[in-house]
Amino acid sequence: FVYWSLNDPEGARRSMERALEINPNYAAAHNWIVNILTDELGEYAEGLERTWAALERDPLSIPALANTTFGLYDLGRVDEAGALADDLDAIAPAFSFLAHAGWAGMNGRLAEAVQLRLEGLEAEPGSVRLRNGVAGALQILGFEDDAGQLDPTGSWVPFRTGSFDVARERQDRLLAADPDDAFAQSGDGILLATRGDAEGALAVLDELWEGAAAGRISRNGIIEPFSALALAWARQETGGDAEEILDALQRHQERVSDAGLRLVDRSLGGIAIAEYMVGDRDAALSALADAGAGWQIPQGTAFLAEFDADPEVQALRERHARLIAAERASLLAELCGTDHPGSDVWTPSEAACAAADD
């Protein structure tokens, strides 16, 4: 955990492997290794395989059940994942709702995801993850003020949806609270690149690339596809060489493919943009064309200008806006004027309902 707190996932992995040499049945260590492999090292195939080791040793482990559930979702094995999510319901209702709602949201069924999380908050009113999940989906659906009241701290969804001023304000608060937080620094670098500050982004992201991230790209790591692209752009804009960054992105894409991951909407934005920028434009556009409403790639970012200028991308964005509007309308149709689960957490305003009726 010391290594983990120092953003040294390789060191954390070595320590966990040593613990397993001492006690091969230490289920928690198996589970922590899965988190390190999939979230921070981008070793998706090995991580998905090792989820089973944790579950076999402790079938009632909530983290193991949750990890395996999402691993199966990632592989598109929906029925098996749903069965595990149902198992979670008996011992950890909040995680069960997180799993079902997460799958709905990852595949663009945002109205369903909001309702499931609100229902989950009836069972587990103190679940921060459920509450923040509601806020994230509401942000995407255009309920920005409501989302900000539910989660006034998260900067990632505002960035993805193009609310850069909101993201900047929240990012500044995160950095003020802990200037050494590598994930906060990574977000800072992305936002600097978004506004065209190549030198500022380079100063932040280069240090992370050479230090804590150690040149490793993963979907949820310190350097993920967006921050890698921001760093590549910053190097190019300042006369540097971005080849090693783009090569690392290409290797990340290969690891995603080798693991057989299904490109669900939530992770699709970062993965598709990486495919586009390393030269596989057709694959990126095909993936986005097949996707639902859940992917978010911000518009108006300096480091994604080439992507934004593509006419086919513009057409896909227009289609995406229509999908978002349909999800918003569906949510309002379900919740307006009803005493629905979780209404004490969030319910649409009278103004939003009236506008939907018009």
mmCIF file of C-alpha atoms in Angstrom, residues 1-5 8-21 23-44 46-55 57-58 61-68 95 129:
data_model
loop_
_atom_site.group_PDB
_atom_site.id
_atom_site.type_symbol
_atom_site.label_atom_id
_atom_site.label_comp_id
_atom_site.label_asym_id
_atom_site.label_seq_id
_atom_site.Cartn_x
_atom_site.Cartn_y
_atom_site.Cartn_z
ATOM 1 C CA PHE A 1 0.000 0.000 0.000
ATOM 2 C CA VAL A 2 2.987 2.307 0.507
ATOM 3 C CA TYR A 3 4.018 1.684 -3.101
ATOM 4 C CA TRP A 4 0.436 2.229 -4.226
ATOM 5 C CA SER A 5 0.191 5.513 -2.320
ATOM 6 C CA ASP A 8 4.309 2.977 -8.025
ATOM 7 C CA PRO A 9 2.008 0.221 -9.340
ATOM 8 C CA GLU A 10 4.907 -2.045 -10.305
ATOM 9 C CA GLY A 11 6.241 -1.877 -6.744
ATOM 10 C CA ALA A 12 2.758 -2.544 -5.375
ATOM 11 C CA ARG A 13 2.384 -5.531 -7.670
ATOM 12 C CA ARG A 14 5.736 -7.002 -6.576
ATOM 13 C CA SER A 15 4.714 -6.679 -2.928
ATOM 14 C CA MET A 16 1.364 -8.368 -3.543
ATOM 15 C CA GLU A 17 3.034 -11.194 -5.469
ATOM 16 C CA ARG A 18 5.416 -11.682 -2.534
ATOM 17 C CA ALA A 19 2.424 -11.878 -0.189
ATOM 18 C CA LEU A 20 0.952 -14.610 -2.403
ATOM 19 C CA GLU A 21 4.190 -16.579 -2.264
ATOM 20 C CA ASN A 23 0.018 -17.346 1.382
ATOM 21 C CA PRO A 24 -1.343 -18.411 -2.045
ATOM 22 C CA ASN A 25 -4.901 -18.326 -0.683
ATOM 23 C CA TYR A 26 -4.765 -14.671 0.315
ATOM 24 C CA ALA A 27 -7.857 -13.655 -1.677
ATOM 25 C CA ALA A 28 -7.525 -9.933 -0.987
ATOM 26 C CA ALA A 29 -4.031 -9.862 -2.511
ATOM 27 C CA HIS A 30 -5.334 -11.566 -5.663
ATOM 28 C CA ASN A 31 -8.031 -8.917 -5.849
ATOM 29 C CA TRP A 32 -5.622 -6.009 -5.340
ATOM 30 C CA ILE A 33 -3.381 -7.349 -8.072
ATOM 31 C CA VAL A 34 -6.383 -7.383 -10.414
ATOM 32 C CA ASN A 35 -6.983 -3.689 -9.650
ATOM 33 C CA ILE A 36 -3.325 -2.871 -10.259
ATOM 34 C CA LEU A 37 -3.196 -4.822 -13.517
ATOM 35 C CA THR A 38 -6.401 -3.514 -15.066
ATOM 36 C CA ASP A 39 -6.650 0.006 -13.672
ATOM 37 C CA GLU A 40 -3.044 1.147 -13.545
ATOM 38 C CA LEU A 41 -0.825 -1.098 -15.674
ATOM 39 C CA GLY A 42 -3.199 -1.703 -18.559
ATOM 40 C CA GLU A 43 -2.523 -5.458 -18.495
ATOM 41 C CA TYR A 44 -6.130 -6.284 -19.233
ATOM 42 C CA GLU A 46 -3.875 -10.959 -17.228
ATOM 43 C CA GLY A 47 -6.096 -8.881 -14.957
ATOM 44 C CA LEU A 48 -9.282 -10.432 -16.285
ATOM 45 C CA GLU A 49 -7.808 -13.913 -15.926
ATOM 46 C CA ARG A 50 -6.771 -13.297 -12.339
ATOM 47 C CA THR A 51 -10.187 -12.067 -11.235
ATOM 48 C CA TRP A 52 -11.164 -15.733 -11.070
ATOM 49 C CA ALA A 53 -8.354 -16.552 -8.630
ATOM 50 C CA ALA A 54 -9.714 -14.097 -6.090
ATOM 51 C CA LEU A 55 -13.290 -15.291 -6.521
ATOM 52 C CA ARG A 57 -10.648 -18.340 -2.913
ATOM 53 C CA ASP A 58 -13.371 -16.126 -1.485
ATOM 54 C CA SER A 61 -15.704 -11.276 -1.464
ATOM 55 C CA ILE A 62 -17.530 -8.112 -2.513
ATOM 56 C CA PRO A 63 -14.524 -6.600 -4.361
ATOM 57 C CA ALA A 64 -13.840 -9.915 -6.135
ATOM 58 C CA LEU A 65 -17.478 -10.270 -7.193
ATOM 59 C CA ALA A 66 -17.526 -6.661 -8.404
ATOM 60 C CA ASN A 67 -14.222 -6.970 -10.295
ATOM 61 C CA THR A 68 -15.284 -10.202 -11.955
ATOM 62 C CA PHE A 95 -22.576 -2.922 -5.458
ATOM 63 C CA ARG A 129 -20.345 6.011 -5.660
#
